[in-house]
mmCIF file of C-alpha atoms in Angstrom:
data_model
loop_
_atom_site.group_PDB
_atom_site.id
_atom_site.type_symbol
_atom_site.label_atom_id
_atom_site.label_comp_id
_atom_site.label_asym_id
_atom_site.label_seq_id
_atom_site.Cartn_x
_atom_site.Cartn_y
_atom_site.Cartn_z
ATOM 1 C CA UNK H 73 21.376 -1.188 -2.898
ATOM 2 C CA UNK H 74 19.938 0.434 -6.014
ATOM 3 C CA UNK H 75 16.876 -1.046 -7.674
ATOM 4 C CA UNK H 76 17.007 -4.172 -5.489
ATOM 5 C CA UNK H 77 16.907 -1.934 -2.415
ATOM 6 C CA UNK H 78 13.872 -0.082 -3.799
ATOM 7 C CA UNK H 79 12.143 -3.427 -4.422
ATOM 8 C CA UNK H 80 12.919 -4.672 -0.895
ATOM 9 C CA UNK H 81 11.840 -1.421 0.792
ATOM 10 C CA UNK H 82 8.554 -1.395 -1.114
ATOM 11 C CA UNK H 83 7.988 -5.099 -0.398
ATOM 12 C CA UNK H 84 8.408 -4.325 3.305
ATOM 13 C CA UNK H 85 6.165 -1.233 3.022
ATOM 14 C CA UNK H 86 3.341 -3.196 1.409
ATOM 15 C CA UNK H 87 3.512 -6.102 3.813
ATOM 16 C CA UNK H 88 2.499 -5.877 7.452
ATOM 17 C CA UNK H 89 5.573 -3.871 8.558
ATOM 18 C CA UNK H 90 4.835 -0.151 8.991
ATOM 19 C CA UNK H 91 7.504 1.359 6.725
ATOM 20 C CA UNK H 92 6.689 4.531 4.785
ATOM 21 C CA UNK H 93 6.982 4.347 1.005
ATOM 22 C CA UNK H 94 8.084 7.987 1.056
ATOM 23 C CA UNK H 95 11.429 6.873 2.511
ATOM 24 C CA UNK H 96 12.167 4.833 -0.612
ATOM 25 C CA UNK H 97 10.429 6.544 -3.494
ATOM 26 C CA UNK H 98 11.042 10.257 -2.915
ATOM 27 C CA UNK H 99 14.846 9.871 -2.607
ATOM 28 C CA UNK H 100 14.796 7.537 -5.618
ATOM 29 C CA UNK H 101 12.972 10.240 -7.612
ATOM 30 C CA UNK H 102 15.575 12.756 -6.465
ATOM 31 C CA UNK H 103 18.412 10.483 -7.593
ATOM 32 C CA UNK H 104 16.629 9.935 -10.893
ATOM 33 C CA UNK H 105 16.666 13.688 -11.482
ATOM 34 C CA UNK H 106 20.423 13.635 -10.994
ATOM 35 C CA UNK H 107 20.700 10.651 -13.411
ATOM 36 C CA UNK H 108 22.105 8.312 -10.771
ATOM 37 C CA UNK H 109 19.036 6.083 -11.200
ATOM 38 C CA UNK H 110 16.685 5.442 -14.097
ATOM 39 C CA UNK H 111 13.198 6.619 -13.087
ATOM 40 C CA UNK H 112 11.462 3.930 -15.182
ATOM 41 C CA UNK H 113 13.439 1.137 -13.492
ATOM 42 C CA UNK H 114 12.793 2.704 -10.084
ATOM 43 C CA UNK H 115 9.059 2.818 -10.844
ATOM 44 C CA UNK H 116 9.053 -0.824 -11.961
ATOM 45 C CA UNK H 117 11.103 -2.004 -8.952
ATOM 46 C CA UNK H 118 8.915 -0.050 -6.514
ATOM 47 C CA UNK H 119 5.649 -1.232 -8.007
ATOM 48 C CA UNK H 120 6.773 -4.874 -8.203
ATOM 49 C CA UNK H 121 7.920 -4.627 -4.591
ATOM 50 C CA UNK H 122 4.541 -3.227 -3.564
ATOM 51 C CA UNK H 123 2.742 -6.026 -5.413
ATOM 52 C CA UNK H 124 4.953 -8.653 -3.774
ATOM 53 C CA UNK H 125 4.384 -7.286 -0.272
ATOM 54 C CA UNK H 126 0.656 -6.929 -0.854
ATOM 55 C CA UNK H 127 0.546 -10.517 -2.134
ATOM 56 C CA UNK H 128 2.087 -11.753 1.119
ATOM 57 C CA UNK H 129 -0.762 -10.134 3.068
ATOM 58 C CA UNK H 130 -3.326 -11.353 0.537
ATOM 59 C CA UNK H 131 -2.257 -14.981 0.960
ATOM 60 C CA UNK H 132 -2.079 -14.642 4.731
ATOM 61 C CA UNK H 133 -5.661 -13.423 4.631
ATOM 62 C CA UNK H 134 -6.727 -16.108 2.190
ATOM 63 C CA UNK H 135 -5.267 -19.080 4.034
ATOM 64 C CA UNK H 136 -5.209 -17.930 7.655
ATOM 65 C CA UNK H 137 -7.598 -15.007 7.944
ATOM 66 C CA UNK H 138 -11.063 -16.510 7.877
ATOM 67 C CA UNK H 139 -10.472 -19.105 10.623
ATOM 68 C CA UNK H 140 -8.731 -16.513 12.795
ATOM 69 C CA UNK H 141 -11.508 -13.938 12.331
ATOM 70 C CA UNK H 142 -14.243 -16.505 12.997
ATOM 71 C CA UNK H 143 -12.478 -17.719 16.147
ATOM 72 C CA UNK H 144 -11.992 -14.104 17.267
ATOM 73 C CA UNK H 145 -15.699 -13.354 16.771
ATOM 74 C CA UNK H 146 -16.861 -16.493 18.573
ATOM 75 C CA UNK H 147 -14.434 -16.189 21.463
ATOM 76 C CA UNK H 148 -14.064 -12.433 22.001
ATOM 77 C CA UNK H 149 -16.758 -10.829 19.852
ATOM 78 C CA UNK H 150 -18.928 -9.695 22.737
ATOM 79 C CA UNK H 151 -15.932 -8.009 24.382
ATOM 80 C CA UNK H 152 -14.771 -6.111 21.287
ATOM 81 C CA UNK H 153 -18.282 -5.419 19.947
ATOM 82 C CA UNK H 154 -17.809 -7.629 16.908
ATOM 83 C CA UNK H 155 -20.605 -9.913 15.803
ATOM 84 C CA UNK H 156 -20.951 -12.464 13.059
ATOM 85 C CA UNK H 157 -23.389 -10.121 11.309
ATOM 86 C CA UNK H 158 -20.570 -7.548 11.040
ATOM 87 C CA UNK H 159 -18.421 -10.136 9.320
ATOM 88 C CA UNK H 160 -21.240 -10.987 6.901
ATOM 89 C CA UNK H 161 -21.799 -7.284 6.115
ATOM 90 C CA UNK H 162 -18.089 -6.813 5.453
ATOM 91 C CA UNK H 163 -18.075 -9.873 3.213
ATOM 92 C CA UNK H 164 -21.089 -8.622 1.249
ATOM 93 C CA UNK H 165 -19.545 -5.159 0.948
ATOM 94 C CA UNK H 166 -16.248 -6.581 -0.261
ATOM 95 C CA UNK H 167 -17.988 -8.758 -2.854
ATOM 96 C CA UNK H 168 -19.638 -5.642 -4.309
ATOM 97 C CA UNK H 169 -16.960 -2.992 -3.791
ATOM 98 C CA UNK H 170 -13.722 -4.883 -3.126
ATOM 99 C CA UNK H 171 -11.967 -3.803 -6.306
ATOM 100 C CA UNK H 172 -12.439 -0.069 -5.854
ATOM 101 C CA UNK H 173 -11.779 -0.363 -2.114
ATOM 102 C CA UNK H 174 -8.506 -2.169 -2.803
ATOM 103 C CA UNK H 175 -7.515 0.575 -5.242
ATOM 104 C CA UNK H 176 -8.496 3.576 -3.120
ATOM 105 C CA UNK H 177 -7.037 2.292 0.147
ATOM 106 C CA UNK H 178 -3.602 2.218 -1.525
ATOM 107 C CA UNK H 179 -3.612 6.023 -1.067
ATOM 108 C CA UNK H 180 -4.307 6.023 2.679
ATOM 109 C CA UNK H 181 -1.156 5.980 4.823
ATOM 110 C CA UNK H 182 -0.931 3.358 7.575
ATOM 111 C CA UNK H 183 -3.781 1.271 6.133
ATOM 112 C CA UNK H 184 -2.596 0.855 2.535
ATOM 113 C CA UNK H 185 -0.883 -2.430 3.378
ATOM 114 C CA UNK H 186 -3.805 -3.770 5.420
ATOM 115 C CA UNK H 187 -6.390 -3.782 2.597
ATOM 116 C CA UNK H 188 -4.685 -6.847 1.152
ATOM 117 C CA UNK H 189 -5.735 -8.932 4.155
ATOM 118 C CA UNK H 190 -9.531 -8.588 3.695
ATOM 119 C CA UNK H 191 -9.025 -9.067 -0.041
ATOM 120 C CA UNK H 192 -7.594 -12.480 0.808
ATOM 121 C CA UNK H 193 -10.053 -13.260 3.607
ATOM 122 C CA UNK H 194 -13.025 -12.575 1.321
ATOM 123 C CA UNK H 195 -11.436 -14.506 -1.564
ATOM 124 C CA UNK H 196 -11.114 -11.643 -4.065
ATOM 125 C CA UNK H 197 -9.923 -13.037 -7.402
ATOM 126 C CA UNK H 198 -6.129 -12.832 -7.291
ATOM 127 C CA UNK H 199 -5.791 -11.426 -10.826
ATOM 128 C CA UNK H 200 -8.270 -8.675 -10.034
ATOM 129 C CA UNK H 201 -6.469 -8.017 -6.752
ATOM 130 C CA UNK H 202 -3.133 -7.656 -8.572
ATOM 131 C CA UNK H 203 -4.653 -5.340 -11.171
ATOM 132 C CA UNK H 204 -6.238 -2.905 -8.710
ATOM 133 C CA UNK H 205 -3.343 -3.078 -6.271
ATOM 134 C CA UNK H 206 -0.901 -2.490 -9.123
ATOM 135 C CA UNK H 207 -2.840 0.528 -10.378
ATOM 136 C CA UNK H 208 -3.058 2.041 -6.897
ATOM 137 C CA UNK H 209 0.570 1.329 -6.019
ATOM 138 C CA UNK H 210 1.714 2.569 -9.430
ATOM 139 C CA UNK H 211 -0.110 5.874 -9.105
ATOM 140 C CA UNK H 212 1.175 6.368 -5.545
ATOM 141 C CA UNK H 213 4.738 5.527 -6.592
ATOM 142 C CA UNK H 214 4.521 7.901 -9.561
ATOM 143 C CA UNK H 215 3.379 10.720 -7.256
ATOM 144 C CA UNK H 216 6.242 10.111 -4.827
ATOM 145 C CA UNK H 217 8.790 9.770 -7.619
ATOM 146 C CA UNK H 218 7.462 12.995 -9.138
ATOM 147 C CA UNK H 219 7.955 14.840 -5.859
ATOM 148 C CA UNK H 220 11.527 13.582 -5.572
ATOM 149 C CA UNK H 221 12.270 14.257 -9.234
ATOM 150 C CA UNK H 222 10.920 17.809 -8.993
ATOM 151 C CA UNK H 223 13.040 18.398 -5.883
ATOM 152 C CA UNK H 224 16.132 17.092 -7.657
ATOM 153 C CA UNK H 225 15.602 19.269 -10.707
ATOM 154 C CA UNK H 226 14.849 22.330 -8.574
ATOM 155 C CA UNK H 227 17.071 21.835 -5.544
ATOM 156 C CA UNK H 228 18.036 25.516 -5.204
ATOM 157 C CA UNK H 229 14.385 26.578 -5.378
ATOM 158 C CA UNK H 230 13.415 23.830 -2.913
ATOM 159 C CA UNK H 231 16.108 24.988 -0.484
ATOM 160 C CA UNK H 232 14.776 28.544 -0.712
ATOM 161 C CA UNK H 233 11.168 27.445 -0.194
ATOM 162 C CA UNK H 234 11.794 24.471 2.085
ATOM 163 C CA UNK H 235 9.326 25.441 4.800
ATOM 164 C CA UNK H 236 6.539 26.122 2.304
ATOM 165 C CA UNK H 237 7.272 22.892 0.407
ATOM 166 C CA UNK H 238 7.229 20.954 3.684
ATOM 167 C CA UNK H 239 3.801 22.370 4.564
ATOM 168 C CA UNK H 240 2.439 21.565 1.104
ATOM 169 C CA UNK H 241 3.786 18.007 1.272
ATOM 170 C CA UNK H 242 2.352 17.603 4.748
ATOM 171 C CA UNK H 243 -1.087 18.670 3.527
ATOM 172 C CA UNK H 244 -0.862 16.444 0.426
#
């Protein structure tokens, strides 16, 4: 599906569906090394997809999150050890550190897509949200594309060192 497929996969990855960005971006970097895809267009499609998916979660948080969280705290808070003071602390924290948190959490697998929800719940300015999410997603996409591109340009070396490369990638 080309660039549209990259966009869709990254939209899914950045929304609430657990789909690894590595599945889309590393092979796209590999294909870019073989000149089947333009790496700049892949980067743009992947980053726009990530921003679109993150925006879905942001708006869910903004328009649905606060009432749901408040109802959860009032109804089940004592059972799940969640109090209104915890919500207030999280809100205060996000007001002070939301931008950097939104950026840094883009690098943590399995939670990268979830940071968009509190950004919406705590009413982070949407332009600021897009900026920090775009920077984080862009850096992450560039790293993954770089890995795929390097593998494509050095496929014989990668085949020789596959187990070592796998361990390095696992650690990274």
